[in-house]
């Protein structure tokens, strides 16, 4: 495989494809169920450029009637090429701190990303990743044929790669996008993730970003602080802050626009307020403001993406001057 260009982003997309040999099944009606958790943390050697998944990605192919589809060819591969199912954001990044784009061919190394579903419609694939820590990327799953016009059938896993196991009981914060208004949303709550994945909130779809945080105070290690979450029905937008003074100020002065949903959306570490330096073993999260009449923020763990977004008119918010570090996540 040859790399076309490199970027700094980490997100994993697992792609599933296949064509059934049974005439009673319409391949265009095949959909995928993700049996593995849709988010995972991978502890990897920073020197390994193509680390393997800790456990296989397991999916099930089902028909429009909900019955298993056996003998379905499945492709489960990091979404690092435009010629296979993948996920890229509006700025041309496929995650946080990822290495770039690759050209795939069907043969040789590609075979390790292929599998056939069994009688129960399930298949497991564990082909290597293309990105080492720290990174976040999407692994895309798509039933064959996987042409772009069938993008609605693609499914995704979010992966965060780190060099050592984070302290405490960590969770993955997953990013979503509403293409209609260009707004981003993040959540660590499994109930919200399940509802979003089920399409219960119209217009929202998985995005490329992900990072590690802690769902509760009991999960968090020493030094982690709670994050306030606000919602604006006027702008259909959420706002997050780990600064208690900022939280109090917004709740006190802007309550007519921003409703405080919780003071414990998740727990996370914060940088030095002067230098923007994160604690050892942590990397920066930048808070990006869209600078539009309908305000929205995006939370990213990628300096190159930060610079790309500021070039597109977004404003980087945070400590440490141009570093613009608002929070810190395990690296």
PDB file of C-alpha atoms in Angstrom:
ATOM      1  CA  UNK A   1       0.000   0.000   0.000  1.00  0.00           C
ATOM      2  CA  UNK A   2       1.283   3.468  -0.789  1.00  0.00           C
ATOM      3  CA  UNK A   3       0.530   6.609   1.179  1.00  0.00           C
ATOM      4  CA  UNK A   4      -0.673   9.614  -0.817  1.00  0.00           C
ATOM      5  CA  UNK A   5      -0.526  12.272   1.906  1.00  0.00           C
ATOM      6  CA  UNK A   6      -0.199  12.499   5.648  1.00  0.00           C
ATOM      7  CA  UNK A   7      -2.222  14.355   8.225  1.00  0.00           C
ATOM      8  CA  UNK A   8      -2.399  14.427  12.009  1.00  0.00           C
ATOM      9  CA  UNK A   9      -5.673  12.826  13.073  1.00  0.00           C
ATOM     10  CA  UNK A  10      -6.794   9.538  14.725  1.00  0.00           C
ATOM     11  CA  UNK A  11     -10.133   7.978  13.963  1.00  0.00           C
ATOM     12  CA  UNK A  12     -10.923   4.424  12.800  1.00  0.00           C
ATOM     13  CA  UNK A  13     -13.619   3.357  10.400  1.00  0.00           C
ATOM     14  CA  UNK A  14     -14.447  -0.310   9.838  1.00  0.00           C
ATOM     15  CA  UNK A  15     -15.841  -1.126   6.476  1.00  0.00           C
ATOM     16  CA  UNK A  16     -18.044  -4.091   5.800  1.00  0.00           C
ATOM     17  CA  UNK A  17     -18.944  -5.195   2.321  1.00  0.00           C
ATOM     18  CA  UNK A  18     -20.172  -8.275   0.618  1.00  0.00           C
ATOM     19  CA  UNK A  19     -22.308  -9.975  -2.012  1.00  0.00           C
ATOM     20  CA  UNK A  20     -24.568 -12.840  -1.083  1.00  0.00           C
ATOM     21  CA  UNK A  21     -24.732 -16.022  -3.065  1.00  0.00           C
ATOM     22  CA  UNK A  22     -28.383 -16.568  -2.131  1.00  0.00           C
ATOM     23  CA  UNK A  23     -30.898 -15.271  -4.645  1.00  0.00           C
ATOM     24  CA  UNK A  24     -33.611 -14.862  -2.024  1.00  0.00           C
ATOM     25  CA  UNK A  25     -31.642 -11.965  -0.553  1.00  0.00           C
ATOM     26  CA  UNK A  26     -31.442  -8.624  -2.289  1.00  0.00           C
ATOM     27  CA  UNK A  27     -27.849  -7.394  -1.732  1.00  0.00           C
ATOM     28  CA  UNK A  28     -29.104  -3.809  -1.829  1.00  0.00           C
ATOM     29  CA  UNK A  29     -31.381  -4.549   1.131  1.00  0.00           C
ATOM     30  CA  UNK A  30     -28.653  -6.038   3.331  1.00  0.00           C
ATOM     31  CA  UNK A  31     -27.897  -4.001   6.424  1.00  0.00           C
ATOM     32  CA  UNK A  32     -25.303  -4.398   9.136  1.00  0.00           C
ATOM     33  CA  UNK A  33     -25.621  -4.769  12.874  1.00  0.00           C
ATOM     34  CA  UNK A  34     -22.531  -3.953  14.932  1.00  0.00           C
ATOM     35  CA  UNK A  35     -22.037  -6.678  17.526  1.00  0.00           C
ATOM     36  CA  UNK A  36     -18.780  -5.244  18.861  1.00  0.00           C
ATOM     37  CA  UNK A  37     -18.971  -2.022  20.893  1.00  0.00           C
ATOM     38  CA  UNK A  38     -18.954   0.956  18.532  1.00  0.00           C
ATOM     39  CA  UNK A  39     -16.205   2.681  20.544  1.00  0.00           C
ATOM     40  CA  UNK A  40     -12.973   1.298  21.898  1.00  0.00           C
ATOM     41  CA  UNK A  41      -9.620   2.301  23.379  1.00  0.00           C
ATOM     42  CA  UNK A  42      -6.558   0.593  21.904  1.00  0.00           C
ATOM     43  CA  UNK A  43      -3.267   0.530  23.843  1.00  0.00           C
ATOM     44  CA  UNK A  44      -0.514   0.328  21.239  1.00  0.00           C
ATOM     45  CA  UNK A  45       3.235   0.559  20.823  1.00  0.00           C
ATOM     46  CA  UNK A  46       4.002   4.009  19.418  1.00  0.00           C
ATOM     47  CA  UNK A  47       6.699   2.471  17.224  1.00  0.00           C
ATOM     48  CA  UNK A  48       4.308   0.068  15.481  1.00  0.00           C
ATOM     49  CA  UNK A  49       2.988   1.761  12.327  1.00  0.00           C
ATOM     50  CA  UNK A  50       0.409  -0.984  11.634  1.00  0.00           C
ATOM     51  CA  UNK A  51      -0.878  -2.238  15.002  1.00  0.00           C
ATOM     52  CA  UNK A  52      -3.497  -4.979  15.137  1.00  0.00           C
ATOM     53  CA  UNK A  53      -6.871  -4.631  16.876  1.00  0.00           C
ATOM     54  CA  UNK A  54      -6.926  -6.036  20.406  1.00  0.00           C
ATOM     55  CA  UNK A  55     -10.076  -7.971  19.495  1.00  0.00           C
ATOM     56  CA  UNK A  56     -11.808  -8.523  16.140  1.00  0.00           C
ATOM     57  CA  UNK A  57     -14.590  -6.279  14.905  1.00  0.00           C
ATOM     58  CA  UNK A  58     -17.745  -8.374  14.729  1.00  0.00           C
ATOM     59  CA  UNK A  59     -20.741  -7.539  12.547  1.00  0.00           C
ATOM     60  CA  UNK A  60     -23.894  -9.317  11.449  1.00  0.00           C
ATOM     61  CA  UNK A  61     -25.500  -9.022   8.025  1.00  0.00           C
ATOM     62  CA  UNK A  62     -29.291  -9.146   8.070  1.00  0.00           C
ATOM     63  CA  UNK A  63     -31.961  -8.925   5.386  1.00  0.00           C
ATOM     64  CA  UNK A  64     -34.799  -6.416   5.208  1.00  0.00           C
ATOM     65  CA  UNK A  65     -36.851  -9.007   7.127  1.00  0.00           C
ATOM     66  CA  UNK A  66     -34.290  -9.123   9.908  1.00  0.00           C
ATOM     67  CA  UNK A  67     -33.050 -12.618   9.078  1.00  0.00           C
ATOM     68  CA  UNK A  68     -29.323 -13.480   8.978  1.00  0.00           C
ATOM     69  CA  UNK A  69     -27.594 -13.326   5.594  1.00  0.00           C
ATOM     70  CA  UNK A  70     -24.981 -16.109   5.297  1.00  0.00           C
ATOM     71  CA  UNK A  71     -22.116 -16.250   2.790  1.00  0.00           C
ATOM     72  CA  UNK A  72     -21.949 -12.464   2.619  1.00  0.00           C
ATOM     73  CA  UNK A  73     -18.514 -11.143   1.743  1.00  0.00           C
ATOM     74  CA  UNK A  74     -17.417  -8.646   4.401  1.00  0.00           C
ATOM     75  CA  UNK A  75     -14.663  -6.046   4.147  1.00  0.00           C
ATOM     76  CA  UNK A  76     -13.554  -4.575   7.484  1.00  0.00           C
ATOM     77  CA  UNK A  77     -10.743  -2.102   6.945  1.00  0.00           C
ATOM     78  CA  UNK A  78      -9.596   1.260   8.333  1.00  0.00           C
ATOM     79  CA  UNK A  79     -11.199   3.959   6.209  1.00  0.00           C
ATOM     80  CA  UNK A  80      -7.991   5.484   4.924  1.00  0.00           C
ATOM     81  CA  UNK A  81      -8.753   5.509   1.188  1.00  0.00           C
ATOM     82  CA  UNK A  82     -11.369   7.149  -0.989  1.00  0.00           C
ATOM     83  CA  UNK A  83     -11.812   3.941  -2.958  1.00  0.00           C
ATOM     84  CA  UNK A  84     -13.317   2.074   0.026  1.00  0.00           C
ATOM     85  CA  UNK A  85     -15.969   3.119   2.572  1.00  0.00           C
ATOM     86  CA  UNK A  86     -14.466   5.781   4.792  1.00  0.00           C
ATOM     87  CA  UNK A  87     -15.321   8.886   6.766  1.00  0.00           C
ATOM     88  CA  UNK A  88     -13.722  12.319   6.271  1.00  0.00           C
ATOM     89  CA  UNK A  89     -14.679  15.610   7.841  1.00  0.00           C
ATOM     90  CA  UNK A  90     -15.363  18.873   6.012  1.00  0.00           C
ATOM     91  CA  UNK A  91     -11.718  19.890   6.410  1.00  0.00           C
ATOM     92  CA  UNK A  92     -10.303  16.783   4.715  1.00  0.00           C
ATOM     93  CA  UNK A  93      -9.297  14.949   7.915  1.00  0.00           C
ATOM     94  CA  UNK A  94     -10.308  11.404   8.758  1.00  0.00           C
ATOM     95  CA  UNK A  95      -9.810  11.693  12.517  1.00  0.00           C
ATOM     96  CA  UNK A  96      -7.316  13.114  14.996  1.00  0.00           C
ATOM     97  CA  UNK A  97      -3.570  12.693  14.318  1.00  0.00           C
ATOM     98  CA  UNK A  98      -4.014  10.147  11.540  1.00  0.00           C
ATOM     99  CA  UNK A  99      -1.273   9.418   9.035  1.00  0.00           C
ATOM    100  CA  UNK A 100      -3.064  10.120   5.776  1.00  0.00           C
ATOM    101  CA  UNK A 101      -4.628   8.406   2.784  1.00  0.00           C
ATOM    102  CA  UNK A 102      -3.692   5.063   1.229  1.00  0.00           C
ATOM    103  CA  UNK A 103      -4.373   3.327  -2.057  1.00  0.00           C
ATOM    104  CA  UNK A 104      -5.999  -0.078  -1.682  1.00  0.00           C
ATOM    105  CA  UNK A 105      -5.971  -2.940  -4.115  1.00  0.00           C
ATOM    106  CA  UNK A 106      -7.944  -6.147  -3.891  1.00  0.00           C
ATOM    107  CA  UNK A 107      -5.378  -8.827  -3.414  1.00  0.00           C
ATOM    108  CA  UNK A 108      -2.364  -9.543  -1.231  1.00  0.00           C
ATOM    109  CA  UNK A 109      -2.577  -7.600   2.005  1.00  0.00           C
ATOM    110  CA  UNK A 110      -6.221  -6.715   1.366  1.00  0.00           C
ATOM    111  CA  UNK A 111      -7.249 -10.333   2.030  1.00  0.00           C
ATOM    112  CA  UNK A 112      -6.740  -9.883   5.772  1.00  0.00           C
ATOM    113  CA  UNK A 113      -9.618  -7.396   5.773  1.00  0.00           C
ATOM    114  CA  UNK A 114     -12.055  -9.819   4.123  1.00  0.00           C
ATOM    115  CA  UNK A 115     -14.366 -12.392   5.681  1.00  0.00           C
ATOM    116  CA  UNK A 116     -17.556 -14.298   4.850  1.00  0.00           C
ATOM    117  CA  UNK A 117     -20.550 -14.357   7.155  1.00  0.00           C
ATOM    118  CA  UNK A 118     -21.477 -17.690   8.689  1.00  0.00           C
ATOM    119  CA  UNK A 119     -24.883 -19.324   8.970  1.00  0.00           C
ATOM    120  CA  UNK A 120     -25.839 -16.820  11.680  1.00  0.00           C
ATOM    121  CA  UNK A 121     -24.867 -13.876   9.461  1.00  0.00           C
ATOM    122  CA  UNK A 122     -21.873 -12.878  11.577  1.00  0.00           C
ATOM    123  CA  UNK A 123     -18.273 -12.248  10.591  1.00  0.00           C
ATOM    124  CA  UNK A 124     -15.191 -11.163  12.542  1.00  0.00           C
ATOM    125  CA  UNK A 125     -12.258  -9.241  11.048  1.00  0.00           C
ATOM    126  CA  UNK A 126      -9.060  -8.000  12.670  1.00  0.00           C
ATOM    127  CA  UNK A 127      -6.907  -6.519   9.917  1.00  0.00           C
ATOM    128  CA  UNK A 128      -4.226  -4.069  11.111  1.00  0.00           C
ATOM    129  CA  UNK A 129      -4.727  -0.357  11.620  1.00  0.00           C
ATOM    130  CA  UNK A 130      -2.751   2.323   9.816  1.00  0.00           C
ATOM    131  CA  UNK A 131      -2.315   4.745  12.698  1.00  0.00           C
ATOM    132  CA  UNK A 132      -0.363   4.532  15.930  1.00  0.00           C
ATOM    133  CA  UNK A 133      -0.925   6.506  19.129  1.00  0.00           C
ATOM    134  CA  UNK A 134      -1.994   9.091  19.909  1.00  0.00           C
ATOM    135  CA  UNK A 135      -4.783   9.056  17.365  1.00  0.00           C
ATOM    136  CA  UNK A 136      -8.541   8.697  16.816  1.00  0.00           C
ATOM    137  CA  UNK A 137     -10.179   7.326  13.691  1.00  0.00           C
ATOM    138  CA  UNK A 138     -13.223   5.536  12.314  1.00  0.00           C
ATOM    139  CA  UNK A 139     -13.513   1.975  11.061  1.00  0.00           C
ATOM    140  CA  UNK A 140     -16.309   1.775   8.500  1.00  0.00           C
ATOM    141  CA  UNK A 141     -18.566  -1.186   7.801  1.00  0.00           C
ATOM    142  CA  UNK A 142     -20.551  -1.389   4.572  1.00  0.00           C
ATOM    143  CA  UNK A 143     -22.502  -4.159   2.818  1.00  0.00           C
ATOM    144  CA  UNK A 144     -21.551  -4.882  -0.763  1.00  0.00           C
ATOM    145  CA  UNK A 145     -21.977  -3.079  -3.097  1.00  0.00           C
ATOM    146  CA  UNK A 146     -20.487  -0.147  -1.202  1.00  0.00           C
ATOM    147  CA  UNK A 147     -20.718   2.593  -3.843  1.00  0.00           C
ATOM    148  CA  UNK A 148     -21.073   6.132  -2.415  1.00  0.00           C
ATOM    149  CA  UNK A 149     -24.781   6.316  -3.308  1.00  0.00           C
ATOM    150  CA  UNK A 150     -25.342   3.640  -0.640  1.00  0.00           C
ATOM    151  CA  UNK A 151     -23.525   5.609   2.054  1.00  0.00           C
ATOM    152  CA  UNK A 152     -26.576   5.394   4.319  1.00  0.00           C
ATOM    153  CA  UNK A 153     -25.886   1.668   4.781  1.00  0.00           C
ATOM    154  CA  UNK A 154     -22.341   2.181   6.068  1.00  0.00           C
ATOM    155  CA  UNK A 155     -21.715   1.717   9.807  1.00  0.00           C
ATOM    156  CA  UNK A 156     -18.837   2.959  11.908  1.00  0.00           C
ATOM    157  CA  UNK A 157     -16.676   2.118  14.911  1.00  0.00           C
ATOM    158  CA  UNK A 158     -14.796   4.910  16.709  1.00  0.00           C
ATOM    159  CA  UNK A 159     -11.288   4.028  17.900  1.00  0.00           C
ATOM    160  CA  UNK A 160      -8.891   5.979  20.112  1.00  0.00           C
ATOM    161  CA  UNK A 161      -5.278   4.770  20.203  1.00  0.00           C
ATOM    162  CA  UNK A 162      -3.037   5.542  23.182  1.00  0.00           C
ATOM    163  CA  UNK A 163       0.486   4.503  24.183  1.00  0.00           C
ATOM    164  CA  UNK A 164      -0.484   3.222  27.640  1.00  0.00           C
ATOM    165  CA  UNK A 165      -3.650   2.355  29.511  1.00  0.00           C
ATOM    166  CA  UNK A 166      -5.221   5.563  30.870  1.00  0.00           C
ATOM    167  CA  UNK A 167      -5.681   5.799  34.633  1.00  0.00           C
ATOM    168  CA  UNK A 168      -9.092   5.310  36.158  1.00  0.00           C
ATOM    169  CA  UNK A 169     -11.970   3.859  34.166  1.00  0.00           C
ATOM    170  CA  UNK A 170     -11.843   5.690  30.837  1.00  0.00           C
ATOM    171  CA  UNK A 171     -14.548   6.054  28.200  1.00  0.00           C
ATOM    172  CA  UNK A 172     -14.579   7.332  24.623  1.00  0.00           C
ATOM    173  CA  UNK A 173     -16.332  10.606  23.849  1.00  0.00           C
ATOM    174  CA  UNK A 174     -17.888  10.243  20.369  1.00  0.00           C
ATOM    175  CA  UNK A 175     -18.396  13.088  17.889  1.00  0.00           C
ATOM    176  CA  UNK A 176     -21.472  13.620  15.699  1.00  0.00           C
ATOM    177  CA  UNK A 177     -22.252  16.126  12.955  1.00  0.00           C
ATOM    178  CA  UNK A 178     -25.478  17.650  11.660  1.00  0.00           C
ATOM    179  CA  UNK A 179     -24.711  18.434   7.992  1.00  0.00           C
ATOM    180  CA  UNK A 180     -27.821  20.615   7.688  1.00  0.00           C
ATOM    181  CA  UNK A 181     -26.546  23.309  10.046  1.00  0.00           C
ATOM    182  CA  UNK A 182     -22.874  22.285  10.233  1.00  0.00           C
ATOM    183  CA  UNK A 183     -23.016  21.792  14.011  1.00  0.00           C
ATOM    184  CA  UNK A 184     -20.956  19.277  15.969  1.00  0.00           C
ATOM    185  CA  UNK A 185     -22.018  17.406  19.111  1.00  0.00           C
ATOM    186  CA  UNK A 186     -20.095  15.150  21.494  1.00  0.00           C
ATOM    187  CA  UNK A 187     -21.278  12.695  24.119  1.00  0.00           C
ATOM    188  CA  UNK A 188     -19.886  10.026  26.401  1.00  0.00           C
ATOM    189  CA  UNK A 189     -23.322   8.707  27.429  1.00  0.00           C
ATOM    190  CA  UNK A 190     -24.161   5.279  26.009  1.00  0.00           C
ATOM    191  CA  UNK A 191     -27.897   6.019  26.037  1.00  0.00           C
ATOM    192  CA  UNK A 192     -27.358   9.084  23.848  1.00  0.00           C
ATOM    193  CA  UNK A 193     -24.985   7.198  21.552  1.00  0.00           C
ATOM    194  CA  UNK A 194     -27.525   4.394  21.137  1.00  0.00           C
ATOM    195  CA  UNK A 195     -30.279   6.896  20.326  1.00  0.00           C
ATOM    196  CA  UNK A 196     -28.103   8.737  17.808  1.00  0.00           C
ATOM    197  CA  UNK A 197     -27.044   5.505  16.128  1.00  0.00           C
ATOM    198  CA  UNK A 198     -30.707   4.452  15.921  1.00  0.00           C
ATOM    199  CA  UNK A 199     -31.594   7.714  14.176  1.00  0.00           C
ATOM    200  CA  UNK A 200     -33.843   8.968  16.982  1.00  0.00           C
ATOM    201  CA  UNK A 201     -32.361  12.451  16.621  1.00  0.00           C
ATOM    202  CA  UNK A 202     -33.002  13.424  13.013  1.00  0.00           C
ATOM    203  CA  UNK A 203     -30.140  14.902  11.021  1.00  0.00           C
ATOM    204  CA  UNK A 204     -27.228  13.716  13.169  1.00  0.00           C
ATOM    205  CA  UNK A 205     -24.601  11.308  11.884  1.00  0.00           C
ATOM    206  CA  UNK A 206     -21.276   9.972  13.101  1.00  0.00           C
ATOM    207  CA  UNK A 207     -18.276  12.213  12.590  1.00  0.00           C
ATOM    208  CA  UNK A 208     -14.555  11.453  12.615  1.00  0.00           C
ATOM    209  CA  UNK A 209     -13.595  12.706  16.066  1.00  0.00           C
ATOM    210  CA  UNK A 210     -13.217  10.922  19.403  1.00  0.00           C
ATOM    211  CA  UNK A 211     -11.190  11.333  22.589  1.00  0.00           C
ATOM    212  CA  UNK A 212     -10.924   9.815  26.061  1.00  0.00           C
ATOM    213  CA  UNK A 213     -12.680  11.194  29.145  1.00  0.00           C
ATOM    214  CA  UNK A 214     -14.441   9.805  32.221  1.00  0.00           C
ATOM    215  CA  UNK A 215     -18.177   9.363  32.558  1.00  0.00           C
ATOM    216  CA  UNK A 216     -18.443   9.882  36.327  1.00  0.00           C
ATOM    217  CA  UNK A 217     -16.409  11.170  39.263  1.00  0.00           C
ATOM    218  CA  UNK A 218     -15.986   7.575  40.429  1.00  0.00           C
ATOM    219  CA  UNK A 219     -14.461   6.646  37.061  1.00  0.00           C
ATOM    220  CA  UNK A 220     -12.032   9.574  37.014  1.00  0.00           C
ATOM    221  CA  UNK A 221      -8.482   9.582  38.415  1.00  0.00           C
ATOM    222  CA  UNK A 222      -7.143  12.388  40.651  1.00  0.00           C
ATOM    223  CA  UNK A 223      -6.913  15.734  38.899  1.00  0.00           C
ATOM    224  CA  UNK A 224      -9.912  15.292  36.588  1.00  0.00           C
ATOM    225  CA  UNK A 225     -12.603  17.969  36.785  1.00  0.00           C
ATOM    226  CA  UNK A 226     -16.280  17.999  35.786  1.00  0.00           C
ATOM    227  CA  UNK A 227     -17.431  19.480  32.469  1.00  0.00           C
ATOM    228  CA  UNK A 228     -20.568  21.617  32.252  1.00  0.00           C
ATOM    229  CA  UNK A 229     -22.890  21.088  29.283  1.00  0.00           C
ATOM    230  CA  UNK A 230     -25.287  23.731  27.999  1.00  0.00           C
ATOM    231  CA  UNK A 231     -27.935  23.496  25.289  1.00  0.00           C
ATOM    232  CA  UNK A 232     -29.458  26.252  23.181  1.00  0.00           C
ATOM    233  CA  UNK A 233     -32.815  25.476  21.573  1.00  0.00           C
ATOM    234  CA  UNK A 234     -32.485  28.750  19.676  1.00  0.00           C
ATOM    235  CA  UNK A 235     -29.328  27.571  17.906  1.00  0.00           C
ATOM    236  CA  UNK A 236     -29.715  23.767  18.236  1.00  0.00           C
ATOM    237  CA  UNK A 237     -26.224  23.737  19.697  1.00  0.00           C
ATOM    238  CA  UNK A 238     -24.372  22.468  22.761  1.00  0.00           C
ATOM    239  CA  UNK A 239     -21.536  24.155  24.639  1.00  0.00           C
ATOM    240  CA  UNK A 240     -19.038  22.516  27.011  1.00  0.00           C
ATOM    241  CA  UNK A 241     -16.632  23.990  29.520  1.00  0.00           C
ATOM    242  CA  UNK A 242     -14.348  22.539  32.190  1.00  0.00           C
ATOM    243  CA  UNK A 243     -13.815  25.996  33.697  1.00  0.00           C
ATOM    244  CA  UNK A 244     -16.161  26.397  36.711  1.00  0.00           C
ATOM    245  CA  UNK A 245     -16.039  30.201  36.482  1.00  0.00           C
ATOM    246  CA  UNK A 246     -17.077  30.111  32.821  1.00  0.00           C
ATOM    247  CA  UNK A 247     -19.802  27.619  33.661  1.00  0.00           C
ATOM    248  CA  UNK A 248     -21.178  29.865  36.391  1.00  0.00           C
ATOM    249  CA  UNK A 249     -20.969  32.950  34.168  1.00  0.00           C
ATOM    250  CA  UNK A 250     -22.883  31.367  31.287  1.00  0.00           C
ATOM    251  CA  UNK A 251     -25.504  29.928  33.650  1.00  0.00           C
ATOM    252  CA  UNK A 252     -25.942  33.290  35.371  1.00  0.00           C
ATOM    253  CA  UNK A 253     -25.782  35.719  32.444  1.00  0.00           C
ATOM    254  CA  UNK A 254     -26.927  33.757  29.381  1.00  0.00           C
ATOM    255  CA  UNK A 255     -29.619  31.495  30.777  1.00  0.00           C
ATOM    256  CA  UNK A 256     -32.163  32.895  28.326  1.00  0.00           C
ATOM    257  CA  UNK A 257     -30.126  31.388  25.474  1.00  0.00           C
ATOM    258  CA  UNK A 258     -28.067  28.611  27.045  1.00  0.00           C
ATOM    259  CA  UNK A 259     -29.730  26.138  29.400  1.00  0.00           C
ATOM    260  CA  UNK A 260     -27.444  24.309  31.820  1.00  0.00           C
ATOM    261  CA  UNK A 261     -28.171  20.615  31.242  1.00  0.00           C
ATOM    262  CA  UNK A 262     -25.591  19.223  33.656  1.00  0.00           C
ATOM    263  CA  UNK A 263     -22.444  20.151  35.548  1.00  0.00           C
ATOM    264  CA  UNK A 264     -21.112  16.621  35.045  1.00  0.00           C
ATOM    265  CA  UNK A 265     -21.325  15.833  31.326  1.00  0.00           C
ATOM    266  CA  UNK A 266     -18.023  14.005  31.801  1.00  0.00           C
ATOM    267  CA  UNK A 267     -14.759  14.404  33.702  1.00  0.00           C
ATOM    268  CA  UNK A 268     -11.469  15.415  32.124  1.00  0.00           C
ATOM    269  CA  UNK A 269      -8.100  16.990  32.917  1.00  0.00           C
ATOM    270  CA  UNK A 270      -7.260  20.630  32.211  1.00  0.00           C
ATOM    271  CA  UNK A 271      -4.040  22.417  31.205  1.00  0.00           C
ATOM    272  CA  UNK A 272      -1.993  25.053  32.969  1.00  0.00           C
ATOM    273  CA  UNK A 273      -3.970  28.263  32.480  1.00  0.00           C
ATOM    274  CA  UNK A 274      -0.854  30.274  31.643  1.00  0.00           C
ATOM    275  CA  UNK A 275       1.177  27.959  29.425  1.00  0.00           C
ATOM    276  CA  UNK A 276      -1.555  25.683  28.095  1.00  0.00           C
ATOM    277  CA  UNK A 277       0.667  22.717  29.010  1.00  0.00           C
ATOM    278  CA  UNK A 278      -1.106  19.411  29.694  1.00  0.00           C
ATOM    279  CA  UNK A 279       0.004  17.016  32.460  1.00  0.00           C
ATOM    280  CA  UNK A 280       2.529  14.301  31.488  1.00  0.00           C
ATOM    281  CA  UNK A 281       0.880  11.549  29.474  1.00  0.00           C
ATOM    282  CA  UNK A 282      -1.891  13.822  28.192  1.00  0.00           C
ATOM    283  CA  UNK A 283      -2.464  15.686  24.931  1.00  0.00           C
ATOM    284  CA  UNK A 284      -4.344  18.937  24.225  1.00  0.00           C
ATOM    285  CA  UNK A 285      -7.990  19.318  23.282  1.00  0.00           C
ATOM    286  CA  UNK A 286      -8.705  22.532  21.398  1.00  0.00           C
ATOM    287  CA  UNK A 287     -12.113  24.217  21.563  1.00  0.00           C
ATOM    288  CA  UNK A 288     -12.986  25.574  18.118  1.00  0.00           C
ATOM    289  CA  UNK A 289     -15.680  28.253  17.712  1.00  0.00           C
ATOM    290  CA  UNK A 290     -17.416  28.480  14.330  1.00  0.00           C
ATOM    291  CA  UNK A 291     -17.662  32.297  14.565  1.00  0.00           C
ATOM    292  CA  UNK A 292     -21.150  32.382  13.047  1.00  0.00           C
ATOM    293  CA  UNK A 293     -24.514  33.863  13.997  1.00  0.00           C
ATOM    294  CA  UNK A 294     -25.620  30.388  15.103  1.00  0.00           C
ATOM    295  CA  UNK A 295     -22.751  29.521  17.471  1.00  0.00           C
ATOM    296  CA  UNK A 296     -21.310  26.039  17.759  1.00  0.00           C
ATOM    297  CA  UNK A 297     -18.051  24.570  19.033  1.00  0.00           C
ATOM    298  CA  UNK A 298     -15.988  21.575  18.038  1.00  0.00           C
ATOM    299  CA  UNK A 299     -13.606  19.822  20.441  1.00  0.00           C
ATOM    300  CA  UNK A 300     -10.558  18.339  18.712  1.00  0.00           C
ATOM    301  CA  UNK A 301      -7.305  16.640  19.748  1.00  0.00           C
ATOM    302  CA  UNK A 302      -5.269  17.602  16.692  1.00  0.00           C
ATOM    303  CA  UNK A 303      -3.085  20.707  16.235  1.00  0.00           C
ATOM    304  CA  UNK A 304      -2.972  20.336  12.447  1.00  0.00           C
ATOM    305  CA  UNK A 305      -6.766  20.236  12.291  1.00  0.00           C
ATOM    306  CA  UNK A 306      -6.884  23.250  14.616  1.00  0.00           C
ATOM    307  CA  UNK A 307      -4.750  25.205  12.164  1.00  0.00           C
ATOM    308  CA  UNK A 308      -6.819  24.050   9.194  1.00  0.00           C
ATOM    309  CA  UNK A 309     -10.020  25.146  10.932  1.00  0.00           C
ATOM    310  CA  UNK A 310      -8.649  28.563  11.922  1.00  0.00           C
ATOM    311  CA  UNK A 311      -7.679  29.037   8.280  1.00  0.00           C
ATOM    312  CA  UNK A 312     -11.332  28.403   7.420  1.00  0.00           C
ATOM    313  CA  UNK A 313     -12.544  31.111   9.790  1.00  0.00           C
ATOM    314  CA  UNK A 314     -12.994  29.188  13.047  1.00  0.00           C
ATOM    315  CA  UNK A 315     -11.568  30.663  16.269  1.00  0.00           C
ATOM    316  CA  UNK A 316      -9.392  28.509  18.520  1.00  0.00           C
ATOM    317  CA  UNK A 317     -10.260  28.988  22.198  1.00  0.00           C
ATOM    318  CA  UNK A 318      -8.153  27.922  25.159  1.00  0.00           C
ATOM    319  CA  UNK A 319      -5.087  28.566  27.289  1.00  0.00           C
ATOM    320  CA  UNK A 320      -1.491  29.078  26.265  1.00  0.00           C
ATOM    321  CA  UNK A 321      -2.009  31.762  23.621  1.00  0.00           C
ATOM    322  CA  UNK A 322      -1.948  30.336  20.099  1.00  0.00           C
ATOM    323  CA  UNK A 323      -1.819  26.807  21.528  1.00  0.00           C
ATOM    324  CA  UNK A 324      -5.486  27.268  22.489  1.00  0.00           C
ATOM    325  CA  UNK A 325      -5.633  24.282  24.844  1.00  0.00           C
ATOM    326  CA  UNK A 326      -8.961  23.976  26.671  1.00  0.00           C
ATOM    327  CA  UNK A 327      -8.812  20.418  28.051  1.00  0.00           C
ATOM    328  CA  UNK A 328      -6.404  17.467  28.166  1.00  0.00           C
ATOM    329  CA  UNK A 329      -7.007  13.850  27.188  1.00  0.00           C
ATOM    330  CA  UNK A 330      -4.813  10.739  27.653  1.00  0.00           C
ATOM    331  CA  UNK A 331      -2.250  10.222  24.906  1.00  0.00           C
TER     332      UNK A 331
END
